[in-house]
PDB file of C-alpha atoms in Angstrom:
ATOM      1  CA  MET A   1      41.034 119.864  37.430  1.00  0.00           C
ATOM      2  CA  GLN A   2      43.745 117.380  36.841  1.00  0.00           C
ATOM      3  CA  ARG A   3      43.093 115.233  33.478  1.00  0.00           C
ATOM      4  CA  LYS A   4      43.300 111.233  33.443  1.00  0.00           C
ATOM      5  CA  ALA A   5      46.210 109.749  31.723  1.00  0.00           C
ATOM      6  CA  TYR A   6      45.302 107.311  28.760  1.00  0.00           C
ATOM      7  CA  VAL A   7      47.687 104.622  27.535  1.00  0.00           C
ATOM      8  CA  PRO A   8      46.322 103.287  24.213  1.00  0.00           C
ATOM      9  CA  GLY A   9      49.421 101.027  23.416  1.00  0.00           C
ATOM     10  CA  ALA A  10      49.158  99.092  26.802  1.00  0.00           C
ATOM     11  CA  ALA A  11      45.398  98.477  26.032  1.00  0.00           C
ATOM     12  CA  VAL A  12      46.089  96.971  22.660  1.00  0.00           C
ATOM     13  CA  LEU A  13      48.917  94.659  24.059  1.00  0.00           C
ATOM     14  CA  LEU A  14      46.585  93.176  26.710  1.00  0.00           C
ATOM     15  CA  ALA A  15      43.917  92.389  24.048  1.00  0.00           C
ATOM     16  CA  ALA A  16      46.362  90.726  22.211  1.00  0.00           C
ATOM     17  CA  LEU A  17      47.685  88.508  25.029  1.00  0.00           C
ATOM     18  CA  LEU A  18      43.874  87.649  25.857  1.00  0.00           C
ATOM     19  CA  ALA A  19      43.256  86.496  22.571  1.00  0.00           C
ATOM     20  CA  ALA A  20      46.322  84.363  22.216  1.00  0.00           C
ATOM     21  CA  CYS A  21      45.388  82.623  25.448  1.00  0.00           C
ATOM     22  CA  THR A  22      41.790  82.071  24.401  1.00  0.00           C
ATOM     23  CA  GLY A  23      42.768  80.682  21.019  1.00  0.00           C
ATOM     24  CA  GLY A  24      45.096  78.106  22.346  1.00  0.00           C
ATOM     25  CA  SER A  25      43.010  76.727  24.963  1.00  0.00           C
ATOM     26  CA  GLY A  26      41.767  73.686  22.844  1.00  0.00           C
ATOM     27  CA  SER A  27      45.113  72.841  21.355  1.00  0.00           C
ATOM     28  CA  ASP A  28      45.634  69.667  23.457  1.00  0.00           C
ATOM     29  CA  SER A  29      43.515  67.483  21.116  1.00  0.00           C
ATOM     30  CA  PRO A  30      45.010  66.450  17.849  1.00  0.00           C
ATOM     31  CA  PRO A  31      42.982  67.412  14.823  1.00  0.00           C
ATOM     32  CA  ASP A  32      42.722  64.038  13.339  1.00  0.00           C
ATOM     33  CA  ASP A  33      41.553  61.967  16.189  1.00  0.00           C
ATOM     34  CA  PRO A  34      38.743  59.623  14.970  1.00  0.00           C
ATOM     35  CA  LYS A  35      35.281  60.432  16.155  1.00  0.00           C
ATOM     36  CA  PRO A  36      33.933  58.049  18.925  1.00  0.00           C
ATOM     37  CA  GLY A  37      32.293  55.885  16.173  1.00  0.00           C
ATOM     38  CA  ASP A  38      34.953  55.536  13.869  1.00  0.00           C
ATOM     39  CA  ALA A  39      36.996  52.322  13.213  1.00  0.00           C
ATOM     40  CA  GLY A  40      40.219  54.193  13.406  1.00  0.00           C
ATOM     41  CA  PRO A  41      43.335  53.123  11.252  1.00  0.00           C
ATOM     42  CA  SER A  42      43.922  49.911  13.181  1.00  0.00           C
ATOM     43  CA  ALA A  43      40.965  48.106  11.422  1.00  0.00           C
ATOM     44  CA  THR A  44      42.507  47.012   8.098  1.00  0.00           C
ATOM     45  CA  ALA A  45      40.994  44.415   5.765  1.00  0.00           C
ATOM     46  CA  ALA A  46      42.174  40.822   5.517  1.00  0.00           C
ATOM     47  CA  GLN A  47      44.827  40.403   2.740  1.00  0.00           C
ATOM     48  CA  PRO A  48      43.650  39.152  -0.610  1.00  0.00           C
ATOM     49  CA  GLY A  49      44.623  35.883  -2.181  1.00  0.00           C
ATOM     50  CA  LYS A  50      47.753  35.329  -4.391  1.00  0.00           C
ATOM     51  CA  TYR A  51      45.853  34.444  -7.548  1.00  0.00           C
ATOM     52  CA  ARG A  52      43.579  37.132  -9.056  1.00  0.00           C
ATOM     53  CA  THR A  53      42.720  35.283 -12.421  1.00  0.00           C
ATOM     54  CA  LEU A  54      42.613  31.658 -13.460  1.00  0.00           C
ATOM     55  CA  SER A  55      44.050  29.781 -16.442  1.00  0.00           C
ATOM     56  CA  ASP A  56      41.797  27.893 -18.887  1.00  0.00           C
ATOM     57  CA  ALA A  57      41.412  24.302 -17.666  1.00  0.00           C
ATOM     58  CA  CYS A  58      40.948  22.979 -21.040  1.00  0.00           C
ATOM     59  CA  GLY A  59      44.446  24.315 -22.251  1.00  0.00           C
ATOM     60  CA  ALA A  60      46.212  23.564 -18.903  1.00  0.00           C
ATOM     61  CA  LEU A  61      47.458  19.937 -20.152  1.00  0.00           C
ATOM     62  CA  SER A  62      49.749  19.145 -23.062  1.00  0.00           C
ATOM     63  CA  GLN A  63      48.866  16.296 -25.487  1.00  0.00           C
ATOM     64  CA  GLY A  64      51.707  14.204 -24.153  1.00  0.00           C
ATOM     65  CA  THR A  65      50.043  14.518 -20.692  1.00  0.00           C
ATOM     66  CA  LEU A  66      46.516  13.640 -22.321  1.00  0.00           C
ATOM     67  CA  ASP A  67      47.899  10.543 -23.989  1.00  0.00           C
ATOM     68  CA  SER A  68      49.230   9.085 -20.804  1.00  0.00           C
ATOM     69  CA  LEU A  69      45.949   9.548 -18.938  1.00  0.00           C
ATOM     70  CA  LEU A  70      43.781   8.679 -22.104  1.00  0.00           C
ATOM     71  CA  PRO A  71      45.436   6.311 -24.250  1.00  0.00           C
ATOM     72  CA  GLY A  72      42.604   5.869 -26.373  1.00  0.00           C
ATOM     73  CA  ILE A  73      42.902   9.449 -28.117  1.00  0.00           C
ATOM     74  CA  LYS A  74      46.126   7.922 -29.798  1.00  0.00           C
ATOM     75  CA  GLN A  75      44.054   5.027 -31.242  1.00  0.00           C
ATOM     76  CA  LEU A  76      41.762   7.520 -32.879  1.00  0.00           C
ATOM     77  CA  THR A  77      42.561   7.505 -36.864  1.00  0.00           C
ATOM     78  CA  ASP A  78      40.344  10.635 -37.868  1.00  0.00           C
ATOM     79  CA  GLN A  79      42.443  13.593 -37.247  1.00  0.00           C
ATOM     80  CA  GLU A  80      39.680  15.662 -36.597  1.00  0.00           C
ATOM     81  CA  GLN A  81      38.207  13.657 -33.767  1.00  0.00           C
ATOM     82  CA  ARG A  82      41.546  13.251 -32.311  1.00  0.00           C
ATOM     83  CA  ASP A  83      42.030  17.020 -32.204  1.00  0.00           C
ATOM     84  CA  GLN A  84      38.676  17.277 -30.596  1.00  0.00           C
ATOM     85  CA  ALA A  85      39.442  14.705 -28.242  1.00  0.00           C
ATOM     86  CA  TYR A  86      42.828  16.722 -27.066  1.00  0.00           C
ATOM     87  CA  GLU A  87      40.542  20.002 -26.720  1.00  0.00           C
ATOM     88  CA  GLY A  88      38.316  18.526 -24.096  1.00  0.00           C
ATOM     89  CA  ASP A  89      34.738  20.053 -23.334  1.00  0.00           C
ATOM     90  CA  ALA A  90      34.514  22.909 -21.068  1.00  0.00           C
ATOM     91  CA  THR A  91      32.333  22.789 -18.142  1.00  0.00           C
ATOM     92  CA  LEU A  92      29.905  25.313 -17.361  1.00  0.00           C
ATOM     93  CA  THR A  93      30.927  28.520 -15.601  1.00  0.00           C
ATOM     94  CA  TYR A  94      29.738  32.073 -15.194  1.00  0.00           C
ATOM     95  CA  ASP A  95      33.083  33.803 -14.405  1.00  0.00           C
ATOM     96  CA  ASN A  96      36.168  32.176 -16.039  1.00  0.00           C
ATOM     97  CA  ASP A  97      38.264  34.117 -13.289  1.00  0.00           C
ATOM     98  CA  ARG A  98      36.519  32.421 -10.634  1.00  0.00           C
ATOM     99  CA  ARG A  99      35.988  29.060 -12.101  1.00  0.00           C
ATOM    100  CA  SER A 100      37.519  26.811 -14.999  1.00  0.00           C
ATOM    101  CA  GLY A 101      36.943  23.229 -15.740  1.00  0.00           C
ATOM    102  CA  CYS A 102      37.138  20.851 -18.543  1.00  0.00           C
ATOM    103  CA  ARG A 103      36.116  17.255 -19.175  1.00  0.00           C
ATOM    104  CA  TRP A 104      37.955  14.418 -21.656  1.00  0.00           C
ATOM    105  CA  LYS A 105      36.835  11.125 -22.671  1.00  0.00           C
ATOM    106  CA  ALA A 106      38.608   8.458 -24.735  1.00  0.00           C
ATOM    107  CA  GLU A 107      37.802   4.799 -25.348  1.00  0.00           C
ATOM    108  CA  SER A 108      40.548   2.384 -26.345  1.00  0.00           C
ATOM    109  CA  THR A 109      40.452  -1.251 -27.270  1.00  0.00           C
ATOM    110  CA  ASP A 110      40.905  -1.977 -23.473  1.00  0.00           C
ATOM    111  CA  THR A 111      39.321   0.680 -21.388  1.00  0.00           C
ATOM    112  CA  THR A 112      37.017   3.852 -21.436  1.00  0.00           C
ATOM    113  CA  ASP A 113      38.837   6.712 -19.582  1.00  0.00           C
ATOM    114  CA  HIS A 114      37.347  10.018 -18.357  1.00  0.00           C
ATOM    115  CA  LEU A 115      39.320  13.105 -16.854  1.00  0.00           C
ATOM    116  CA  LEU A 116      37.826  15.937 -15.093  1.00  0.00           C
ATOM    117  CA  LEU A 117      39.762  18.930 -14.276  1.00  0.00           C
ATOM    118  CA  ASP A 118      38.431  21.723 -11.989  1.00  0.00           C
ATOM    119  CA  PHE A 119      40.138  25.035 -10.770  1.00  0.00           C
ATOM    120  CA  GLU A 120      38.253  27.323  -8.338  1.00  0.00           C
ATOM    121  CA  ARG A 121      39.541  30.624  -7.247  1.00  0.00           C
ATOM    122  CA  VAL A 122      38.000  31.193  -3.932  1.00  0.00           C
ATOM    123  CA  VAL A 123      37.254  35.077  -2.833  1.00  0.00           C
ATOM    124  CA  SER A 124      36.308  36.144   0.424  1.00  0.00           C
ATOM    125  CA  TYR A 125      33.698  38.962   0.679  1.00  0.00           C
ATOM    126  CA  ASP A 126      34.277  39.429   4.313  1.00  0.00           C
ATOM    127  CA  ASN A 127      36.808  42.099   5.116  1.00  0.00           C
ATOM    128  CA  ALA A 128      37.902  39.978   8.275  1.00  0.00           C
ATOM    129  CA  VAL A 129      38.274  36.891   6.406  1.00  0.00           C
ATOM    130  CA  SER A 130      40.889  36.450   3.897  1.00  0.00           C
ATOM    131  CA  ASP A 131      40.911  34.554   0.655  1.00  0.00           C
ATOM    132  CA  ASP A 132      43.061  31.918   1.857  1.00  0.00           C
ATOM    133  CA  THR A 133      41.287  31.244   4.901  1.00  0.00           C
ATOM    134  CA  ARG A 134      37.679  31.045   2.947  1.00  0.00           C
ATOM    135  CA  ALA A 135      39.720  28.413   0.626  1.00  0.00           C
ATOM    136  CA  GLN A 136      40.819  26.450   3.468  1.00  0.00           C
ATOM    137  CA  LYS A 137      37.378  26.009   4.584  1.00  0.00           C
ATOM    138  CA  VAL A 138      36.340  24.999   0.850  1.00  0.00           C
ATOM    139  CA  PHE A 139      38.970  22.753   0.808  1.00  0.00           C
ATOM    140  CA  ALA A 140      38.098  21.057   4.241  1.00  0.00           C
ATOM    141  CA  ALA A 141      34.503  20.600   3.230  1.00  0.00           C
ATOM    142  CA  LYS A 142      35.591  18.505   0.143  1.00  0.00           C
ATOM    143  CA  GLN A 143      37.948  16.484   2.291  1.00  0.00           C
ATOM    144  CA  THR A 144      34.920  15.937   4.651  1.00  0.00           C
ATOM    145  CA  ASP A 145      32.776  14.820   1.772  1.00  0.00           C
ATOM    146  CA  ALA A 146      35.468  12.321   0.529  1.00  0.00           C
ATOM    147  CA  ASN A 147      35.013  10.558   3.907  1.00  0.00           C
ATOM    148  CA  LEU A 148      38.667   9.477   4.182  1.00  0.00           C
ATOM    149  CA  PRO A 149      39.411   6.533   6.686  1.00  0.00           C
ATOM    150  CA  GLU A 150      41.230   6.859   9.629  1.00  0.00           C
ATOM    151  CA  PRO A 151      44.859   6.247   8.982  1.00  0.00           C
ATOM    152  CA  SER A 152      45.846   2.648   9.779  1.00  0.00           C
ATOM    153  CA  THR A 153      48.527   1.556  12.119  1.00  0.00           C
ATOM    154  CA  SER A 154      48.748  -1.815  10.623  1.00  0.00           C
ATOM    155  CA  GLY A 155      48.856  -2.763   6.744  1.00  0.00           C
ATOM    156  CA  SER A 156      47.250  -6.038   6.904  1.00  0.00           C
ATOM    157  CA  GLY A 157      45.394  -8.481   9.417  1.00  0.00           C
ATOM    158  CA  PRO A 158      41.710  -9.176  10.198  1.00  0.00           C
ATOM    159  CA  GLU A 159      41.443  -6.149  12.470  1.00  0.00           C
ATOM    160  CA  GLY A 160      41.084  -3.092  10.405  1.00  0.00           C
ATOM    161  CA  SER A 161      42.077   0.471  11.712  1.00  0.00           C
ATOM    162  CA  ASP A 162      38.495   0.990  12.830  1.00  0.00           C
ATOM    163  CA  GLY A 163      37.885  -2.324  14.352  1.00  0.00           C
ATOM    164  CA  SER A 164      36.022  -3.554  11.094  1.00  0.00           C
ATOM    165  CA  ALA A 165      37.310  -7.078  11.216  1.00  0.00           C
ATOM    166  CA  GLY A 166      35.286  -9.000   8.618  1.00  0.00           C
ATOM    167  CA  SER A 167      33.396  -5.826   7.293  1.00  0.00           C
ATOM    168  CA  GLY A 168      34.969  -5.505   3.978  1.00  0.00           C
ATOM    169  CA  SER A 169      34.652  -7.956   0.883  1.00  0.00           C
ATOM    170  CA  PRO A 170      37.041 -10.919   1.291  1.00  0.00           C
ATOM    171  CA  THR A 171      37.681 -10.881  -2.425  1.00  0.00           C
ATOM    172  CA  SER A 172      38.479  -6.909  -2.695  1.00  0.00           C
ATOM    173  CA  ALA A 173      42.095  -6.212  -3.232  1.00  0.00           C
ATOM    174  CA  SER A 174      41.819  -2.719  -3.922  1.00  0.00           C
ATOM    175  CA  PRO A 175      41.729   0.349  -1.704  1.00  0.00           C
ATOM    176  CA  SER A 176      38.124   0.965  -2.476  1.00  0.00           C
ATOM    177  CA  GLY A 177      36.801  -2.563  -3.209  1.00  0.00           C
ATOM    178  CA  SER A 178      33.636  -1.886  -1.494  1.00  0.00           C
ATOM    179  CA  ALA A 179      30.309  -3.192  -2.892  1.00  0.00           C
ATOM    180  CA  SER A 180      28.829   0.261  -2.573  1.00  0.00           C
ATOM    181  CA  PRO A 181      28.922   2.118  -6.006  1.00  0.00           C
ATOM    182  CA  THR A 182      30.121   5.532  -5.822  1.00  0.00           C
ATOM    183  CA  PRO A 183      28.119   8.551  -7.496  1.00  0.00           C
ATOM    184  CA  SER A 184      30.317   8.445 -10.275  1.00  0.00           C
ATOM    185  CA  GLY A 185      30.204   4.889 -10.723  1.00  0.00           C
ATOM    186  CA  ASP A 186      27.764   4.924 -13.873  1.00  0.00           C
ATOM    187  CA  SER A 187      28.052   8.468 -15.095  1.00  0.00           C
ATOM    188  CA  GLY A 188      31.615   8.304 -16.283  1.00  0.00           C
ATOM    189  CA  GLY A 189      32.890  11.306 -14.029  1.00  0.00           C
ATOM    190  CA  SER A 190      29.682  13.209 -14.713  1.00  0.00           C
ATOM    191  CA  ALA A 191      29.737  14.882 -11.297  1.00  0.00           C
ATOM    192  CA  GLY A 192      30.011  18.652 -11.973  1.00  0.00           C
ATOM    193  CA  PRO A 193      32.332  21.109 -10.448  1.00  0.00           C
ATOM    194  CA  GLY A 194      31.515  22.669  -7.418  1.00  0.00           C
ATOM    195  CA  GLY A 195      29.538  19.978  -5.856  1.00  0.00           C
ATOM    196  CA  THR A 196      30.619  17.276  -3.214  1.00  0.00           C
ATOM    197  CA  SER A 197      33.538  15.388  -3.902  1.00  0.00           C
ATOM    198  CA  PRO A 198      33.379  13.148  -7.149  1.00  0.00           C
ATOM    199  CA  SER A 199      33.945   9.958  -5.500  1.00  0.00           C
ATOM    200  CA  GLY A 200      31.603  10.946  -2.863  1.00  0.00           C
ATOM    201  CA  SER A 201      31.301   9.149   0.679  1.00  0.00           C
ATOM    202  CA  ALA A 202      29.189   6.385   0.017  1.00  0.00           C
ATOM    203  CA  THR A 203      31.819   3.904  -0.294  1.00  0.00           C
ATOM    204  CA  ALA A 204      33.429   2.152   2.531  1.00  0.00           C
ATOM    205  CA  THR A 205      37.002   1.565   2.549  1.00  0.00           C
ATOM    206  CA  ALA A 206      37.576  -0.550   5.615  1.00  0.00           C
ATOM    207  CA  GLY A 207      38.013  -3.896   3.640  1.00  0.00           C
ATOM    208  CA  ALA A 208      41.081  -2.518   1.851  1.00  0.00           C
ATOM    209  CA  THR A 209      43.066  -2.795   5.087  1.00  0.00           C
ATOM    210  CA  ALA A 210      41.304  -6.252   5.962  1.00  0.00           C
ATOM    211  CA  THR A 211      42.848  -7.677   2.627  1.00  0.00           C
ATOM    212  CA  GLY A 212      46.343  -6.166   3.193  1.00  0.00           C
ATOM    213  CA  THR A 213      46.358  -3.351   0.832  1.00  0.00           C
ATOM    214  CA  PRO A 214      49.502  -1.401   1.319  1.00  0.00           C
ATOM    215  CA  ALA A 215      48.982   1.752   3.264  1.00  0.00           C
ATOM    216  CA  ASP A 216      50.413   4.004   0.650  1.00  0.00           C
ATOM    217  CA  LEU A 217      47.484   3.062  -1.736  1.00  0.00           C
ATOM    218  CA  GLN A 218      44.672   3.908   0.843  1.00  0.00           C
ATOM    219  CA  PRO A 219      42.776   7.173   0.509  1.00  0.00           C
ATOM    220  CA  ARG A 220      44.797   9.505   2.418  1.00  0.00           C
ATOM    221  CA  THR A 221      46.089  13.000   2.818  1.00  0.00           C
ATOM    222  CA  LEU A 222      49.017  14.161   1.065  1.00  0.00           C
ATOM    223  CA  ASP A 223      51.921  16.024   2.449  1.00  0.00           C
ATOM    224  CA  ASP A 224      53.911  16.873  -0.454  1.00  0.00           C
ATOM    225  CA  LEU A 225      51.402  18.696  -2.812  1.00  0.00           C
ATOM    226  CA  GLY A 226      50.340  22.282  -2.521  1.00  0.00           C
ATOM    227  CA  ASP A 227      49.417  23.666   0.880  1.00  0.00           C
ATOM    228  CA  ALA A 228      47.073  20.942   1.424  1.00  0.00           C
ATOM    229  CA  ALA A 229      46.023  17.817  -0.471  1.00  0.00           C
ATOM    230  CA  PHE A 230      44.240  14.497  -0.169  1.00  0.00           C
ATOM    231  CA  LEU A 231      43.727  11.502  -2.530  1.00  0.00           C
ATOM    232  CA  ASN A 232      40.668   9.054  -2.786  1.00  0.00           C
ATOM    233  CA  ASP A 233      40.364   5.814  -4.739  1.00  0.00           C
ATOM    234  CA  VAL A 234      36.996   4.126  -5.257  1.00  0.00           C
ATOM    235  CA  LEU A 235      36.140   0.954  -6.794  1.00  0.00           C
ATOM    236  CA  SER A 236      32.527   0.612  -8.114  1.00  0.00           C
ATOM    237  CA  THR A 237      30.559  -2.784  -8.397  1.00  0.00           C
ATOM    238  CA  ALA A 238      30.748  -2.176 -12.107  1.00  0.00           C
ATOM    239  CA  ARG A 239      34.624  -2.343 -11.853  1.00  0.00           C
ATOM    240  CA  GLN A 240      35.061   1.335 -12.426  1.00  0.00           C
ATOM    241  CA  ARG A 241      37.764   2.798 -10.439  1.00  0.00           C
ATOM    242  CA  THR A 242      37.555   6.555  -9.905  1.00  0.00           C
ATOM    243  CA  VAL A 243      40.769   8.288  -8.208  1.00  0.00           C
ATOM    244  CA  THR A 244      40.327  11.673  -7.113  1.00  0.00           C
ATOM    245  CA  VAL A 245      43.089  14.342  -6.244  1.00  0.00           C
ATOM    246  CA  VAL A 246      42.145  17.623  -4.553  1.00  0.00           C
ATOM    247  CA  PHE A 247      44.748  20.331  -3.428  1.00  0.00           C
ATOM    248  CA  ARG A 248      44.924  23.639  -2.391  1.00  0.00           C
ATOM    249  CA  THR A 249      47.538  26.390  -3.311  1.00  0.00           C
ATOM    250  CA  SER A 250      46.816  29.801  -1.574  1.00  0.00           C
ATOM    251  CA  ASN A 251      43.364  30.719  -2.668  1.00  0.00           C
ATOM    252  CA  VAL A 252      43.120  28.098  -5.557  1.00  0.00           C
ATOM    253  CA  VAL A 253      41.444  24.815  -5.150  1.00  0.00           C
ATOM    254  CA  VAL A 254      42.207  22.060  -8.074  1.00  0.00           C
ATOM    255  CA  SER A 255      40.276  19.054  -8.231  1.00  0.00           C
ATOM    256  CA  ILE A 256      41.188  16.155 -10.458  1.00  0.00           C
ATOM    257  CA  GLU A 257      38.860  13.228 -11.092  1.00  0.00           C
ATOM    258  CA  TYR A 258      40.506  10.344 -13.031  1.00  0.00           C
ATOM    259  CA  ASP A 259      38.373   7.288 -13.819  1.00  0.00           C
ATOM    260  CA  GLU A 260      38.824   4.094 -15.936  1.00  0.00           C
ATOM    261  CA  GLN A 261      36.170   1.480 -16.814  1.00  0.00           C
ATOM    262  CA  PRO A 262      37.758  -2.032 -18.325  1.00  0.00           C
ATOM    263  CA  THR A 263      35.937  -3.417 -21.636  1.00  0.00           C
ATOM    264  CA  HIS A 264      36.893  -7.083 -20.822  1.00  0.00           C
ATOM    265  CA  PRO A 265      34.824  -8.950 -18.240  1.00  0.00           C
ATOM    266  CA  GLY A 266      36.665  -9.868 -14.826  1.00  0.00           C
ATOM    267  CA  THR A 267      39.160  -7.067 -15.428  1.00  0.00           C
ATOM    268  CA  VAL A 268      39.885  -4.526 -12.526  1.00  0.00           C
ATOM    269  CA  PRO A 269      41.860  -0.966 -13.258  1.00  0.00           C
ATOM    270  CA  ASP A 270      45.239  -1.037 -11.445  1.00  0.00           C
ATOM    271  CA  SER A 271      44.930   1.232  -8.381  1.00  0.00           C
ATOM    272  CA  LYS A 272      48.869   2.180  -8.205  1.00  0.00           C
ATOM    273  CA  GLU A 273      49.026   2.898 -11.949  1.00  0.00           C
ATOM    274  CA  MET A 274      46.162   5.217 -11.833  1.00  0.00           C
ATOM    275  CA  GLN A 275      47.232   6.830  -8.666  1.00  0.00           C
ATOM    276  CA  ASP A 276      50.673   7.313  -9.942  1.00  0.00           C
ATOM    277  CA  ARG A 277      49.095   9.222 -13.114  1.00  0.00           C
ATOM    278  CA  ALA A 278      46.833  11.310 -11.154  1.00  0.00           C
ATOM    279  CA  ARG A 279      49.427  12.275  -8.541  1.00  0.00           C
ATOM    280  CA  LYS A 280      51.920  13.303 -11.451  1.00  0.00           C
ATOM    281  CA  LEU A 281      49.299  15.450 -13.194  1.00  0.00           C
ATOM    282  CA  ALA A 282      48.577  17.216  -9.689  1.00  0.00           C
ATOM    283  CA  GLN A 283      52.285  17.513  -9.173  1.00  0.00           C
ATOM    284  CA  GLN A 284      52.573  19.296 -12.777  1.00  0.00           C
ATOM    285  CA  LEU A 285      49.553  21.504 -12.129  1.00  0.00           C
ATOM    286  CA  ALA A 286      50.844  22.657  -8.419  1.00  0.00           C
ATOM    287  CA  ASP A 287      54.286  23.523 -10.111  1.00  0.00           C
ATOM    288  CA  SER A 288      52.480  25.564 -12.850  1.00  0.00           C
ATOM    289  CA  PHE A 289      50.669  27.538 -10.340  1.00  0.00           C
ATOM    290  CA  ALA A 290      53.789  28.005  -8.213  1.00  0.00           C
ATOM    291  CA  GLY A 291      55.831  29.173 -11.323  1.00  0.00           C
TER     292      GLY A 291
END
């Protein structure tokens, strides 16, 4: 009887080839492909803002700057009172890296002046919205609350920019010589940080155009300050003038409220002088943030 021949080496080779083919069958799919429900690497969080901390508002101004805004400080004869006036009073805050504010007050022989400075660092908690975008919305809300008038094409004449002929006070010579007092009219700048614009929206400004006030003294947006800025100027029936400058730089919104109340009857604070002081202060602060 003839024996069958066995080739063990060929059998081993065949098994190895079958195993190699079976193991490579799933090699077309990359091992790091995301699961169907995963967001994948393309879903990145929005960029954080430029500023991660805030400086102390009460320490942001030099004595020289405060002297120019609050002349009554230099008239204080008591050194301790003068030092306290320079220090200012910090406003309430729960996180100094998110909000910092300070108030100053000084009485002179001619006026009582108040200054409120507020720094707000805006943080977005939505990964799809950047800090800067959120800060833009905060700034826009403040500008809306300020109720700035529409830009006038004519600096004088009975027809105001909004067709408000005769609507302003005929004796008003200031940009905000309205008969309606502002919320800060009798509080001396007591509006706290974080609320609506300190000068509010209750004051009409159409009368300023009707009396020929120069357009550069009207409440307006400012193109040369920070990323966006506006100025408001309001005169109350009590002859207290409040000039407000608000500007945004990246994710920080800075608000300045500067008001003056004359002590002599019939005296009205000079609009241009107060606006120049407030704008100079705003530019100094913008430069300090940029530096």
